Amino acid sequence: MQLTGFKDAVALVTGAGGGMGAATAVALAAAGAKVALLDLKADGLNETLAAIQAAGGEGRAYRVDVSDRASVDEAVASAERDLGPIGLLAHAAGIFRTATALEMTAEDWNACQAVNATGVFNVTQSVARRMAERRSGRIVVVASQTTVVIRTGQGAYGASKAAAEYYAKCLGLELAPLGVRVNIVHPGVTETPIATATWGDQADAMRKGHIDGNLDRYRVPIPLRKVGRPEDVANTILFLLSDQSGHIALTDIVVDGGSALVA
Ligand SMILES: NC(=O)c1ccc[n+]([C@@H]2O[C@H](COP(=O)([O-])OP(=O)(O)OC[C@H]3O[C@@H](n4cnc5c(N)ncnc54)[C@H](O)[C@@H]3O)[C@@H](O)[C@H]2O)c1
């Protein structure tokens, strides 16, 4: 089955300067979409844009902090001026902080809320207002498996992702009658800079640790015996943005090699 719905469509991807967002932007461009790339990191944006253009695709980069509403609105308006009406949105921008519930700082908490929760509110509302007017649109928000299975050390991160997920689903419920589909993807551990930054020079041991699990830390193993790749998440996002998922709305897909183990 070939996924359709991308030829000449305009897609906006946040977090496009690295990891899953970059993989999603490259895949959308390869499928024929014109892609607006949003990220805080100028070098990451340049790399993704270069990859898209080298493959013959079309994209534009916008350097934006998703926690800053005014610059989000400005970038969304510029993207529509430069590329056309946005029909597809993949929101992957996010940050990770880990600390025990007792030791986490107010800065950890506020940073996660600002980027992971307010960032989703800013971007999805800004784009969805335009989609609602046009009575058409598809949105995917990247949350985290941590909202499905409670993890130690992820009180700030998980709470921000849970807030984002609730807002996105509420938005999706209100906009579904207007023809705007909203879905959520929950990655498990995936080999991208956000994860590997905490691995240091222990990458092999850390990868094995995730695969084997750790009962002392309430971590179950990964049944597929591998960590995810950014493309695993990008492929799921593309399906949820495609014509072929046309009757799927307000749902979650967990991309974690089976480790969430939820009935
Ligand atoms: N990698 C994992 O194991 C994992 C697991 C579960 C969920 N996630 C989520 O997946 C999403 C994508 O992360 P990734 O794994 O590709 O990591 P990543 O670090 O490679 O990519 C995240 C991108 O978001 C950008 N970003 C961060 N703060 C921003 C801001 N304020 N404004 C704009 N852009 C900003 C970063 O510059 C980066 O390019 C994140 O929301 C993350 O929380 C990742």
Short mmCIF file of C-alpha atoms and ligand atoms in Angstrom, two decimals:
data_model
loop_
_atom_site.label_atom_id
_atom_site.label_comp_id
_atom_site.label_asym_id
_atom_site.label_seq_id
_atom_site.Cartn_x
_atom_site.Cartn_y
_atom_site.Cartn_z
CA MET A 1 0.00 0.00 0.00
CA GLN A 2 1.38 3.38 -0.97
CA LEU A 3 0.50 6.23 1.37
CA THR A 4 -1.15 9.18 -0.39
CA GLY A 5 -2.19 12.71 0.53
CA PHE A 6 1.23 14.36 0.36
CA LYS A 7 1.67 15.45 -3.26
CA ASP A 8 1.80 19.29 -3.26
CA ALA A 9 0.41 19.39 0.30
CA VAL A 10 1.99 21.86 2.71
CA ALA A 11 3.29 20.31 5.93
CA LEU A 12 4.65 22.06 9.00
CA VAL A 13 7.05 20.05 11.17
CA THR A 14 8.40 21.23 14.53
CA GLY A 15 11.56 19.76 15.98
CA ALA A 16 12.66 19.47 12.35
CA GLY A 17 16.26 20.24 13.26
CA GLY A 18 16.96 16.76 14.58
CA GLY A 19 15.81 13.26 15.47
CA MET A 20 12.22 12.30 14.72
CA GLY A 21 11.18 15.72 13.44
CA ALA A 22 14.02 15.73 10.91
CA ALA A 23 13.19 12.16 9.79
CA THR A 24 9.51 13.13 9.44
CA ALA A 25 10.30 16.28 7.45
CA VAL A 26 12.60 14.39 5.08
CA ALA A 27 10.00 11.62 4.58
CA LEU A 28 7.18 14.12 3.96
CA ALA A 29 9.27 16.00 1.39
CA ALA A 30 10.21 12.71 -0.32
CA ALA A 31 6.49 11.91 -0.52
CA GLY A 32 5.86 15.19 -2.37
CA ALA A 33 4.91 17.67 0.38
CA LYS A 34 6.30 21.19 0.66
CA VAL A 35 7.65 21.29 4.20
CA ALA A 36 7.98 24.18 6.65
CA LEU A 37 10.73 23.25 9.12
CA LEU A 38 10.57 24.80 12.60
CA ASP A 39 13.24 24.40 15.28
CA LEU A 40 15.31 26.35 17.76
CA LYS A 41 18.58 25.07 16.30
CA ALA A 42 19.78 26.89 13.16
CA ASP A 43 22.42 24.24 12.33
CA GLY A 44 19.91 21.40 12.62
CA LEU A 45 17.45 23.27 10.40
CA ASN A 46 20.14 23.85 7.78
CA GLU A 47 21.08 20.15 7.79
CA THR A 48 17.49 18.97 7.34
CA LEU A 49 16.79 21.55 4.65
CA ALA A 50 19.95 20.52 2.80
CA ALA A 51 18.91 16.83 2.96
CA ILE A 52 15.45 17.69 1.58
CA GLN A 53 16.85 19.83 -1.23
CA ALA A 54 19.56 17.28 -2.12
CA ALA A 55 16.78 14.75 -2.67
CA GLY A 56 14.90 17.19 -4.94
CA GLY A 57 12.28 18.19 -2.34
CA GLU A 58 10.97 21.60 -1.31
CA GLY A 59 11.25 23.13 2.15
CA ARG A 60 11.71 26.36 4.08
CA ALA A 61 13.31 26.74 7.48
CA TYR A 62 12.06 28.99 10.29
CA ARG A 63 14.05 29.40 13.49
CA VAL A 64 11.50 29.47 16.29
CA ASP A 65 11.21 28.78 20.01
CA VAL A 66 7.90 26.91 20.26
CA SER A 67 7.37 28.26 23.78
CA ASP A 68 7.20 31.81 22.38
CA ARG A 69 3.70 32.34 21.02
CA ALA A 70 4.42 35.50 19.03
CA SER A 71 7.26 33.87 17.07
CA VAL A 72 5.18 30.72 16.50
CA ASP A 73 2.33 32.80 15.02
CA GLU A 74 4.81 34.72 12.89
CA ALA A 75 6.45 31.53 11.56
CA VAL A 76 3.08 29.93 10.80
CA ALA A 77 2.00 33.05 8.88
CA SER A 78 5.33 33.17 7.01
CA ALA A 79 5.09 29.46 6.14
CA GLU A 80 1.61 29.96 4.66
CA ARG A 81 2.83 33.01 2.71
CA ASP A 82 5.89 31.14 1.41
CA LEU A 83 4.44 27.68 0.76
CA GLY A 84 0.61 27.86 0.90
CA PRO A 85 -2.13 26.74 3.32
CA ILE A 86 -0.84 24.23 5.88
CA GLY A 87 -2.78 20.97 5.61
CA LEU A 88 -0.49 18.72 7.66
CA LEU A 89 1.15 19.34 11.05
CA ALA A 90 3.64 17.10 12.84
CA HIS A 91 4.71 18.50 16.20
CA ALA A 92 7.87 16.80 17.50
CA ALA A 93 9.79 19.62 19.24
CA GLY A 94 10.52 18.72 22.83
CA ILE A 95 13.07 18.62 25.63
CA PHE A 96 13.87 15.94 28.19
CA ARG A 97 14.78 16.36 31.85
CA THR A 98 15.20 13.58 34.37
CA ALA A 99 15.33 13.87 38.17
CA THR A 100 13.53 12.18 41.03
CA ALA A 101 10.28 13.75 42.17
CA LEU A 102 11.98 14.95 45.35
CA GLU A 103 15.09 16.32 43.68
CA MET A 104 13.75 17.90 40.51
CA THR A 105 14.09 21.67 40.44
CA ALA A 106 11.47 24.28 39.65
CA GLU A 107 13.60 25.09 36.59
CA ASP A 108 13.25 21.46 35.34
CA TRP A 109 9.49 21.62 35.88
CA ASN A 110 9.04 25.03 34.23
CA ALA A 111 11.29 24.25 31.26
CA CYS A 112 9.35 21.04 30.49
CA GLN A 113 6.03 22.82 30.82
CA ALA A 114 7.18 25.73 28.62
CA VAL A 115 8.50 23.63 25.74
CA ASN A 116 6.56 20.35 25.92
CA ALA A 117 3.14 21.59 27.08
CA THR A 118 2.91 25.28 26.13
CA GLY A 119 4.84 24.53 22.92
CA VAL A 120 2.14 22.06 21.84
CA PHE A 121 -0.60 24.54 22.79
CA ASN A 122 1.09 27.37 20.85
CA VAL A 123 1.79 25.43 17.66
CA THR A 124 -1.34 23.31 17.42
CA GLN A 125 -3.70 26.19 18.24
CA SER A 126 -1.96 28.56 15.82
CA VAL A 127 -2.14 26.07 12.94
CA ALA A 128 -5.52 24.54 13.89
CA ARG A 129 -7.28 27.93 13.81
CA ARG A 130 -6.35 28.15 10.14
CA MET A 131 -7.31 24.51 9.51
CA ALA A 132 -10.68 24.99 11.21
CA GLU A 133 -11.46 27.95 8.96
CA ARG A 134 -10.66 25.81 5.93
CA ARG A 135 -12.50 22.79 7.42
CA SER A 136 -9.60 20.49 6.68
CA GLY A 137 -6.38 19.39 8.33
CA ARG A 138 -4.37 16.57 9.87
CA ILE A 139 -2.33 16.92 13.04
CA VAL A 140 0.03 14.53 14.82
CA VAL A 141 1.53 15.40 18.20
CA VAL A 142 4.53 13.45 19.50
CA ALA A 143 3.98 12.84 23.22
CA SER A 144 5.78 9.95 24.95
CA GLN A 145 5.34 6.38 26.14
CA THR A 146 5.92 7.88 29.59
CA THR A 147 2.30 9.09 29.58
CA VAL A 148 1.18 5.48 29.06
CA VAL A 149 3.49 3.86 31.65
CA ILE A 150 4.58 5.90 34.66
CA ARG A 151 8.39 6.12 34.82
CA THR A 152 10.63 6.97 37.76
CA GLY A 153 12.60 10.17 37.28
CA GLN A 154 10.16 11.60 34.75
CA GLY A 155 7.80 13.61 36.92
CA ALA A 156 8.47 16.93 35.17
CA TYR A 157 8.82 15.52 31.65
CA GLY A 158 5.86 13.13 31.93
CA ALA A 159 3.56 15.74 33.44
CA SER A 160 4.33 18.14 30.58
CA LYS A 161 3.68 15.44 27.99
CA ALA A 162 0.42 14.43 29.67
CA ALA A 163 -0.74 18.06 29.63
CA ALA A 164 0.13 18.35 25.95
CA GLU A 165 -1.69 15.13 25.15
CA TYR A 166 -4.86 16.23 26.92
CA TYR A 167 -4.92 19.61 25.18
CA ALA A 168 -4.30 18.01 21.78
CA LYS A 169 -7.07 15.47 22.26
CA CYS A 170 -9.50 18.15 23.44
CA LEU A 171 -8.62 20.23 20.37
CA GLY A 172 -9.14 17.14 18.22
CA LEU A 173 -12.51 16.40 19.78
CA GLU A 174 -13.72 19.94 19.16
CA LEU A 175 -12.39 20.06 15.59
CA ALA A 176 -13.27 16.54 14.40
CA PRO A 177 -16.72 17.65 13.13
CA LEU A 178 -14.92 20.28 11.02
CA GLY A 179 -12.78 17.65 9.31
CA VAL A 180 -9.57 18.22 11.27
CA ARG A 181 -8.02 14.93 12.47
CA VAL A 182 -5.76 14.92 15.52
CA ASN A 183 -3.77 11.88 16.69
CA ILE A 184 -0.94 11.23 19.14
CA VAL A 185 2.23 9.16 18.74
CA HIS A 186 3.99 7.88 21.86
CA PRO A 187 7.60 6.86 21.18
CA GLY A 188 9.42 4.60 23.58
CA VAL A 189 13.19 4.97 23.83
CA THR A 190 14.43 5.99 20.39
CA GLU A 191 18.01 6.59 19.30
CA THR A 192 18.02 10.36 18.80
CA PRO A 193 20.10 13.15 20.38
CA ILE A 194 17.53 13.71 23.16
CA ALA A 195 18.14 10.13 24.38
CA THR A 196 21.78 9.63 23.45
CA ALA A 197 22.81 12.92 25.13
CA THR A 198 22.24 11.15 28.45
CA TRP A 199 24.19 8.03 27.34
CA GLY A 200 27.65 9.65 27.07
CA ASP A 201 30.30 7.07 26.11
CA GLN A 202 28.16 4.24 27.52
CA ALA A 203 25.93 3.90 24.42
CA ASP A 204 26.14 0.10 24.13
CA ALA A 205 25.49 -0.47 27.84
CA MET A 206 22.64 2.06 27.89
CA ARG A 207 21.00 0.53 24.80
CA LYS A 208 21.28 -2.95 26.35
CA GLY A 209 19.93 -1.60 29.64
CA HIS A 210 16.82 -0.29 27.91
CA ILE A 211 16.34 -3.56 26.00
CA ASP A 212 16.81 -5.75 29.10
CA GLY A 213 14.76 -3.54 31.42
CA ASN A 214 15.48 -2.93 35.08
CA LEU A 215 12.95 -4.13 37.65
CA ASP A 216 14.57 -2.05 40.40
CA ARG A 217 13.66 1.01 38.36
CA TYR A 218 10.25 -0.36 37.25
CA ARG A 219 11.46 -0.57 33.65
CA VAL A 220 10.10 -3.50 31.67
CA PRO A 221 12.22 -4.91 28.82
CA ILE A 222 11.60 -4.18 25.14
CA PRO A 223 10.09 -7.38 23.67
CA LEU A 224 11.36 -6.61 20.14
CA ARG A 225 14.89 -6.49 21.64
CA LYS A 226 15.92 -3.19 20.03
CA VAL A 227 15.54 0.53 20.68
CA GLY A 228 13.61 2.60 18.16
CA ARG A 229 15.00 4.59 15.24
CA PRO A 230 13.73 8.05 14.28
CA GLU A 231 12.33 6.52 11.07
CA ASP A 232 10.11 4.15 13.10
CA VAL A 233 8.33 7.18 14.52
CA ALA A 234 8.40 9.13 11.23
CA ASN A 235 6.71 6.23 9.38
CA THR A 236 3.92 6.16 11.97
CA ILE A 237 3.45 9.93 11.71
CA LEU A 238 3.26 9.70 7.92
CA PHE A 239 0.57 7.03 8.17
CA LEU A 240 -1.47 9.21 10.55
CA LEU A 241 -1.11 12.21 8.19
CA SER A 242 -2.01 10.18 5.09
CA ASP A 243 -5.32 9.54 3.31
CA GLN A 244 -5.08 5.90 4.42
CA SER A 245 -5.73 6.80 8.09
CA GLY A 246 -8.79 8.84 7.08
CA HIS A 247 -11.07 7.28 9.74
CA ILE A 248 -8.54 7.45 12.58
CA ALA A 249 -8.88 10.38 14.97
CA LEU A 250 -8.23 11.09 18.64
CA THR A 251 -6.23 7.95 19.15
CA ASP A 252 -2.73 7.00 20.29
CA ILE A 253 -0.14 4.82 18.63
CA VAL A 254 2.67 3.63 20.88
CA VAL A 255 5.94 3.04 18.99
CA ASP A 256 8.08 1.31 21.60
CA GLY A 257 8.88 -2.25 20.53
CA GLY A 258 6.08 -3.53 22.76
CA SER A 259 7.45 -2.38 26.11
CA ALA A 260 4.37 -0.47 27.30
CA LEU A 261 2.49 -3.80 27.63
CA VAL A 262 -0.90 -2.18 28.10
CA ALA A 263 -4.01 -4.37 27.71
N1 LIG B 1 14.07 9.88 21.78
C1 LIG B 1 13.31 9.32 22.68
O1 LIG B 1 13.68 8.32 23.33
C2 LIG B 1 11.91 9.88 22.92
C3 LIG B 1 11.00 9.07 23.64
C4 LIG B 1 9.72 9.56 23.85
C5 LIG B 1 9.34 10.81 23.35
N2 LIG B 1 10.25 11.56 22.66
C6 LIG B 1 9.78 12.84 22.14
O2 LIG B 1 9.97 12.88 20.75
C7 LIG B 1 10.07 14.23 20.31
C8 LIG B 1 11.22 14.34 19.35
O3 LIG B 1 12.42 14.15 20.08
P1 LIG B 1 13.71 13.45 19.45
O4 LIG B 1 13.83 12.14 20.10
O5 LIG B 1 13.65 13.53 17.98
O6 LIG B 1 14.83 14.40 20.08
P2 LIG B 1 15.77 15.50 19.42
O7 LIG B 1 16.43 16.19 20.54
O8 LIG B 1 16.62 14.87 18.38
O9 LIG B 1 14.75 16.47 18.68
C9 LIG B 1 14.00 17.43 19.36
C10 LIG B 1 14.09 18.72 18.55
O10 LIG B 1 13.27 19.71 19.21
C11 LIG B 1 13.97 20.93 19.15
N3 LIG B 1 13.56 21.83 20.21
C12 LIG B 1 13.80 21.71 21.54
N4 LIG B 1 13.29 22.76 22.20
C13 LIG B 1 12.71 23.57 21.27
C14 LIG B 1 12.02 24.80 21.33
N5 LIG B 1 11.82 25.44 22.49
N6 LIG B 1 11.55 25.34 20.18
C15 LIG B 1 11.76 24.72 19.00
N7 LIG B 1 12.41 23.55 18.87
C16 LIG B 1 12.89 22.98 20.00
C17 LIG B 1 15.44 20.55 19.31
O11 LIG B 1 16.30 21.58 18.84
C18 LIG B 1 15.51 19.27 18.49
O12 LIG B 1 15.89 19.51 17.15
C19 LIG B 1 10.23 15.07 21.57
O13 LIG B 1 9.00 15.72 21.84
C20 LIG B 1 10.55 14.05 22.64
O14 LIG B 1 10.10 14.46 23.90
C21 LIG B 1 11.51 11.12 22.43
#
